Amino acid sequence: FTTLLGIRLIVNFDSLLQGWVRSIRSQKSNLFLHLNDGSSLQSLQVVASPELNDPSLTFGSAVEVTGVLKKSPHRNQPVELEADQIHVVGECNPVDFPFKTKERHSLEYIRQFPHLRCRTNAFSSLLRVRSEATTAIHSYFKENGFVQIHTPVITSNDCEGAGELFQVEPSSAEVEEGENFFSVPAYLTVSGQLHLEVMSGAFSRVYTFGPTFRAENSQSRRHLAEFHMVEAEVSFTESLEDLTKVMEDMFRSATEHVLAHCAEDVDLFHKHVTPGHRPNVEDILNRSSQKFAFPTHWGCDLQTEHEKYLVKHCGNIPVFVTDYPYDLKPFYARDNKDHPRHSAAAVDLLVPGVGELCGGSLREERLDLLRARLEEVGLEDTYSWYLDLRRFGSVPHGGFGLGFERYLQCILGVDSIKDVIPFPRFSHSCPL
Amino acid sequence: FTTLLGIRLIVNFDSLLQGWVRSIRSQKSNLFLHLNDGSSLQSLQVVASPELNDPSLTFGSAVEVTGVLKKSPHRNQPVELEADQIHVVGECNPVDFPFKTKERHSLEYIRQFPHLRCRTNAFSSLLRVRSEATTAIHSYFKENGFVQIHTPVITSNDCEGAGELFQVEPSSAEVEEGENFFSVPAYLTVSGQLHLEVMSGAFSRVYTFGPTFRAENSQSRRHLAEFHMVEAEVSFTESLEDLTKVMEDMFRSATEHVLAHCAEDVDLFHKHVTPGHRPNVEDILNRSSQKFAFPTHWGCDLQTEHEKYLVKHCGNIPVFVTDYPYDLKPFYARDNKDHPRHSAAAVDLLVPGVGELCGGSLREERLDLLRARLEEVGLEDTYSWYLDLRRFGSVPHGGFGLGFERYLQCILGVDSIKDVIPFPRFSHSCPL
C-alpha cells in the first residue's frame, strides 16, 4: 500500500499510522481524520468512534493511530483506517499555529514562516517536486554517460566577471591579522565551469549540480544570493547544436519525469496556486518537439525586456539565442572568427515567464587564441593552470549551466524564486 | 559497445573514436595505440599502419581515429579498431607533461597537479567511484522513501559548537561600512541538521547531500575545510537502533553498489594503490551482516586514539558507540533521563582506518526540556524558531551525518582525505 497511499503502513491490515492531522470532521456517529506523512499529497482517512475525540486533536498535531485497514466505501480512496486508538504525540495550538485548517494561504503569506511552511500542502508539494526534479536530472546525466563531479564551493578564482563575489574567512581570528586562511583571498563559487573544464581533459562528459553564489544587492523575483546550478561540459564538441541538443534533451527528460512522477503535486500548482499554467508547460513540450527555435540576433547584450520580447515574438516557447558579440562574453568563450561581425560561440536559452534559463558556450580550446586574450586583460599568470589544460591534450569542448530554481519556476509557473527553494537567501535576508 | 568498452562509438563498425592516448607501441608492421575517453578504466586498442605514426602522437595527446571496428584476436579485449586515419586534436609535450607513460605515480605526486591529475588512471578511477557512490547513496534514499532537501550553505546559525566557522560578506563594499549583507552575520554551514529538522515536521524521512565547512587550522589526513556530508532525519523514531539500522543499510547498499558497478576502478585501488585493502572491505561487509557491534562505553569524550583502540578491540570492523555523556553533546541531543549516569541518545559509527564515519542522535522533541536547556546557555531567543518546531506537531525523531570523503577513504583504503575529493581545500591551500 505504500506507493498507493503514500503512507507508511507498518503491518498490513492491523496497522500503526503516524502522521500529521490535515483535517478533522466530527459527526454524531463518527469522527473523521485525514492524516498525512509527507510522502505524498494524499492523506489517509481515519474513521473513529466519537469517544476517541480529544481537544488536543487539532489541525497540525502529530498523531499515532492503531486500527484496522479496510476497503473504503468511497470512490476516491481505496482504503481507510478504522481506529482502535488515537494518540496525540505532539500538540498544535490552533490559535498560535500560523496556518488554519481549510484555508488556502498564499505563497507570500507562508513565506513569512520559513521554519513552518513545509507543513502546508503547497510547500510540501513544491519540495517533493524539487526532490523529484533533482532525481530526474541526475538520471538524465547518468543514462547519458556523464560522470558527476563535486566542484568546489570555495575557490580562489575571482576574475570571471560574473557579478559580485562573496569572500570567506574564519569568523574568529584563527589566523594572523591580515593573513588569509587559505593564504590567498577565497570566494564562494559563481560557477563550477572552470573546474568542470579541468575534468574535460580526461572525461568526455561531466556535470555538476550544486550551490552557486552571487552577492548581488537584489531582491528580484528571479535572483537569489544562493541558488543551485546544473552545469555540464561535453568534450569533442564542435558546434553549438551539440550543446543545445543536451540542453533540450535534459529539459524534456526532466520535465516529462516530473509530470509523470509528481502528477498530483504538479497539479496542485497548476490548479490552485498558478491556475492556467499547465497549457504553457504542454506548449513548451509539444512545440519544442518540433525543435526549439534558433534565431540569430545581433547588436548589444540582451536586457530582461529584450528577452521577454524575443520569447513572445517566437510564440511563447523556449528560444535559443546564439553567437553573441565576442566582446560581451568572458575570456573562455570560443572566437567564431567571423570578422568583421566578430561573434563568440555562446548560447542562451530563454523561456517564457522566466527569461534566461541556461547559458553556455563552446570554450576556446586553441592555446594561442586563449593566451592572447588572457594577455590582453593581464590574466595570463592567474590562469596559467587554465592555459595548461590547452597545453596538454586539449580538445574542442563546450558546456552550459541551468538555473535549477528558474527551471522549477518555469514548470510550476511560480512567480517568485523565493517560493521554489527551501531556505531563500538574498540581501538583508538569511533567517535560520 | 558503449557499455562493453566504455568508448563512444559513433557508427557501429565504421567508427570515429575520440579520446586520449594512454600508450603507444610502434612495431615494424603495426602501430598500436590505446585510447581512453574517461567513461571507464578500459582503453580501446587501435591498430594502424606505421605510416600513420606522427611525432605529435604522444602519451596524453588527444586524438580522433576513424577506422573499422573488428573482432580482436586477443583474449582480453573483444574488439579493436583498425585505423584508416589518425588526427591529433590536441598535442601533449611529453617533456612538459608531468605524468610519464607506463609510470605509476604516487597519489602524493599527482596531488601537486590539481588541474591535471584527473588524467591519470588512479584519479580518473577515483572520480568514477565517487560519482557512482553518489548515485548509490541517492538511490538508497530514494528507494527508501526519503525526500531530498537542499539545505542552505549560507546560514545565520552560529552556535552549534561544531568547531570554527567561516563567515561570508561581499568582497567589494556593496554594503555600508559595518553593515552585513544579510543584515546579520552569515556563515558557511557546518551541518544541514537543523534545517532538515524543519522538514521533519512534515516529512517522515528527509535527507541532504552537500558541501559542509570547518575553518579548522588543520592539515590532517582526515580533515578538510570543505567536505561533503550525507545527512538524514527520520521522524517517529524512538530508538537509536532505528537510526543505526539506516546507517548500516545505507553503508551496505552503497558499498555493494560501488563494488558491483565500479569493479575495475575499485580493483585498481585494491591492487595497485592500496594493496591488501580488499579483505578489509569484505570483512566489513561480511562481519557486519552479523550486525555491527554495539558496545556501550562510559566516561570522557573519545579521542582519535580511543576510537582506533575500540575498532581494533572489536576485531577491525565498524563499531557503534552509543549513549554519550549528556554534557558532551549539543543542546539538541535527546536526554536519556538515566540519572545519575545522565547520558544523551547519541551514536557514532567508527570504522577501521578512518575513525568516526557517522555521528547521530535522537533529537530532544520535548518542548519543556529543550527550552530549559536553551535557557541554561542563553540561546532561547536565537533558537525560538527551533522551539517552534516543538510547539507545533512535534514528533520523536533523530538523524545522523556521514562524512562522504571518509566513506570513500574507508572503502578504497586511501590514507589521505585530499586524494578522494576533486579539489581539496584546507588551511593555506585553495589553488584554482
Short mmCIF file of C-alpha atoms in Angstrom, two decimals, chain A residues 101-299:
data_model
loop_
_atom_site.label_atom_id
_atom_site.label_comp_id
_atom_site.label_asym_id
_atom_site.label_seq_id
_atom_site.Cartn_x
_atom_site.Cartn_y
_atom_site.Cartn_z
CA THR A 101 -7.47 24.39 8.56
CA LYS A 102 -9.17 24.52 5.17
CA GLU A 103 -7.62 27.87 4.32
CA ARG A 104 -5.53 28.15 1.17
CA HIS A 105 -2.78 30.53 2.27
CA SER A 106 -0.87 32.44 -0.42
CA LEU A 107 2.79 31.68 -1.15
CA GLU A 108 3.60 35.21 0.07
CA TYR A 109 1.88 34.55 3.38
CA ILE A 110 3.56 31.22 4.11
CA ARG A 111 6.96 32.64 3.10
CA GLN A 112 6.92 34.56 6.38
CA PHE A 113 7.36 31.26 8.24
CA PRO A 114 10.44 29.61 6.73
CA HIS A 115 10.59 27.03 9.55
CA LEU A 116 6.94 26.02 9.25
CA ARG A 117 5.86 26.49 5.65
CA CYS A 118 6.74 22.90 4.69
CA ARG A 119 3.66 21.92 6.71
CA THR A 120 1.35 23.42 4.11
CA ASN A 121 0.14 21.35 1.15
CA ALA A 122 1.57 23.81 -1.37
CA PHE A 123 5.10 23.92 0.02
CA SER A 124 5.31 20.20 0.73
CA SER A 125 4.26 19.61 -2.87
CA LEU A 126 6.95 22.04 -4.01
CA LEU A 127 9.58 20.17 -2.01
CA ARG A 128 8.54 16.81 -3.44
CA VAL A 129 8.66 18.25 -6.97
CA ARG A 130 12.07 19.72 -6.25
CA SER A 131 13.36 16.38 -4.94
CA GLU A 132 11.94 14.50 -7.93
CA ALA A 133 13.33 17.02 -10.42
CA THR A 134 16.75 16.59 -8.80
CA THR A 135 16.47 12.82 -9.24
CA ALA A 136 15.35 13.27 -12.84
CA ILE A 137 18.32 15.48 -13.69
CA HIS A 138 20.82 13.08 -12.12
CA SER A 139 19.15 10.21 -14.01
CA TYR A 140 19.35 12.04 -17.31
CA PHE A 141 23.09 12.57 -16.95
CA LYS A 142 23.72 9.07 -15.64
CA GLU A 143 21.85 7.49 -18.53
CA ASN A 144 23.80 9.59 -20.98
CA GLY A 145 27.24 8.65 -19.72
CA PHE A 146 28.12 11.79 -17.73
CA VAL A 147 30.37 11.49 -14.68
CA GLN A 148 29.24 13.63 -11.73
CA ILE A 149 31.92 15.93 -10.31
CA HIS A 150 31.60 17.76 -6.99
CA THR A 151 33.09 21.10 -7.99
CA PRO A 152 34.22 23.17 -5.00
CA VAL A 153 32.20 25.92 -3.31
CA ILE A 154 35.30 27.75 -2.06
CA THR A 155 37.58 28.96 -4.84
CA SER A 156 40.41 31.40 -5.39
CA ASN A 157 39.10 32.32 -8.86
CA ASP A 158 37.87 35.89 -8.78
CA CYS A 159 38.06 37.16 -12.31
CA GLU A 160 35.19 35.63 -14.18
CA GLY A 161 33.21 38.80 -14.21
CA ALA A 162 30.01 37.00 -13.32
CA GLY A 163 28.96 39.64 -10.82
CA GLU A 164 29.66 40.33 -7.19
CA LEU A 165 31.52 37.75 -5.12
CA PHE A 166 31.22 36.65 -1.51
CA GLN A 167 34.53 36.34 0.28
CA VAL A 168 35.17 33.81 3.10
CA GLU A 169 37.39 33.99 6.13
CA PRO A 170 37.16 32.32 9.56
CA SER A 171 34.80 34.21 11.87
CA SER A 172 37.20 34.24 14.79
CA ALA A 173 40.78 35.30 14.25
CA GLU A 174 42.34 31.85 13.89
CA VAL A 175 44.86 33.33 11.51
CA GLU A 176 47.25 36.23 11.88
CA GLU A 177 45.96 39.74 11.26
CA GLY A 178 45.96 40.49 7.52
CA GLU A 179 46.71 36.90 6.60
CA ASN A 180 44.18 34.79 4.70
CA PHE A 181 43.10 31.37 5.98
CA PHE A 182 43.85 29.88 2.58
CA SER A 183 46.93 32.14 2.15
CA VAL A 184 45.05 33.78 -0.74
CA PRO A 185 41.66 35.54 -0.82
CA ALA A 186 38.92 32.92 -1.20
CA TYR A 187 35.42 33.30 -2.59
CA LEU A 188 32.17 31.41 -2.96
CA THR A 189 31.91 29.95 -6.44
CA VAL A 190 29.82 31.70 -9.09
CA SER A 191 30.09 28.70 -11.42
CA GLY A 192 31.69 25.26 -11.48
CA GLN A 193 32.58 25.66 -15.15
CA LEU A 194 36.33 26.14 -14.92
CA HIS A 195 36.62 23.18 -12.55
CA LEU A 196 34.49 21.08 -14.85
CA GLU A 197 36.77 22.07 -17.72
CA VAL A 198 39.65 20.55 -15.77
CA MET A 199 37.76 17.26 -15.98
CA SER A 200 37.01 17.75 -19.67
CA GLY A 201 40.63 16.89 -20.30
CA ALA A 202 40.04 13.30 -19.19
CA PHE A 203 36.30 12.64 -19.35
CA SER A 204 34.17 13.08 -22.45
CA ARG A 205 31.13 14.07 -20.42
CA VAL A 206 30.95 15.57 -16.94
CA TYR A 207 28.40 17.50 -14.92
CA THR A 208 27.92 19.11 -11.55
CA PHE A 209 24.79 20.04 -9.59
CA GLY A 210 25.32 22.24 -6.59
CA PRO A 211 25.02 25.61 -4.88
CA THR A 212 26.29 28.79 -6.54
CA PHE A 213 26.50 32.31 -5.18
CA ARG A 214 26.14 35.97 -6.18
CA ALA A 215 26.49 38.88 -3.77
CA GLU A 216 24.09 40.99 -5.79
CA ASN A 217 22.13 43.55 -3.88
CA SER A 218 18.90 42.40 -5.46
CA GLN A 219 15.52 41.38 -4.18
CA SER A 220 14.16 40.48 -7.59
CA ARG A 221 11.76 37.64 -8.22
CA ARG A 222 14.46 35.95 -10.37
CA HIS A 223 17.62 36.35 -8.25
CA LEU A 224 18.98 34.83 -5.05
CA ALA A 225 22.34 35.12 -3.28
CA GLU A 226 22.47 31.30 -3.09
CA PHE A 227 20.93 29.14 -5.78
CA HIS A 228 21.50 25.80 -7.50
CA MET A 229 23.07 25.28 -10.88
CA VAL A 230 23.26 22.26 -13.10
CA GLU A 231 26.37 22.53 -15.25
CA ALA A 232 27.67 20.19 -17.92
CA GLU A 233 30.75 20.04 -20.15
CA VAL A 234 30.99 17.93 -23.28
CA SER A 235 34.33 17.14 -24.91
CA PHE A 236 34.93 16.62 -28.63
CA THR A 237 32.12 19.07 -29.35
CA GLU A 238 32.48 21.38 -32.28
CA SER A 239 29.11 23.04 -32.67
CA LEU A 240 26.62 24.85 -30.52
CA GLU A 241 23.96 22.43 -31.75
CA ASP A 242 25.66 19.59 -29.87
CA LEU A 243 25.18 21.67 -26.72
CA THR A 244 21.65 22.86 -27.42
CA LYS A 245 20.70 19.23 -28.01
CA VAL A 246 21.88 18.30 -24.50
CA MET A 247 20.07 21.32 -23.01
CA GLU A 248 16.86 20.45 -24.81
CA ASP A 249 17.07 16.72 -24.04
CA MET A 250 17.73 17.39 -20.37
CA PHE A 251 14.85 19.86 -20.14
CA ARG A 252 12.45 17.48 -21.84
CA SER A 253 13.60 14.39 -19.95
CA ALA A 254 13.43 16.07 -16.52
CA THR A 255 10.07 17.70 -17.20
CA GLU A 256 8.45 14.54 -18.51
CA HIS A 257 9.78 12.65 -15.49
CA VAL A 258 8.39 15.23 -13.06
CA LEU A 259 4.99 15.39 -14.79
CA ALA A 260 4.79 11.59 -14.68
CA HIS A 261 6.11 11.00 -11.14
CA CYS A 262 4.75 14.05 -9.32
CA ALA A 263 1.45 14.43 -11.12
CA GLU A 264 -0.59 15.27 -8.01
CA ASP A 265 1.94 17.75 -6.67
CA VAL A 266 2.30 19.49 -10.03
CA ASP A 267 -1.50 19.55 -10.39
CA LEU A 268 -1.87 21.29 -7.06
CA PHE A 269 0.20 24.15 -8.51
CA HIS A 270 -1.43 24.13 -11.92
CA LYS A 271 -4.93 24.05 -10.46
CA HIS A 272 -4.76 26.15 -7.32
CA VAL A 273 -1.51 28.09 -7.00
CA THR A 274 -0.80 29.12 -10.58
CA PRO A 275 -4.06 28.32 -12.39
CA GLY A 276 -3.82 28.36 -16.16
CA HIS A 277 -0.12 27.49 -16.24
CA ARG A 278 -0.49 23.86 -17.39
CA PRO A 279 -1.09 24.64 -21.09
CA ASN A 280 2.12 26.72 -21.09
CA VAL A 281 4.15 23.69 -19.99
CA GLU A 282 2.43 21.45 -22.53
CA ASP A 283 3.07 24.05 -25.19
CA ILE A 284 6.74 24.09 -24.32
CA LEU A 285 6.99 20.31 -24.55
CA ASN A 286 4.90 19.89 -27.68
CA ARG A 287 6.15 22.83 -29.64
CA SER A 288 9.73 22.08 -28.78
CA SER A 289 9.31 18.61 -30.17
CA GLN A 290 9.39 20.46 -33.49
CA LYS A 291 12.76 21.81 -32.23
CA PHE A 292 13.26 24.88 -30.15
CA ALA A 293 13.66 27.94 -32.36
CA PHE A 294 17.17 29.07 -33.28
CA PRO A 295 17.05 32.73 -34.30
CA THR A 296 20.26 34.70 -34.62
CA HIS A 297 20.23 38.29 -33.47
CA TRP A 298 22.88 40.93 -33.45
CA GLY A 299 23.91 44.00 -31.51
#
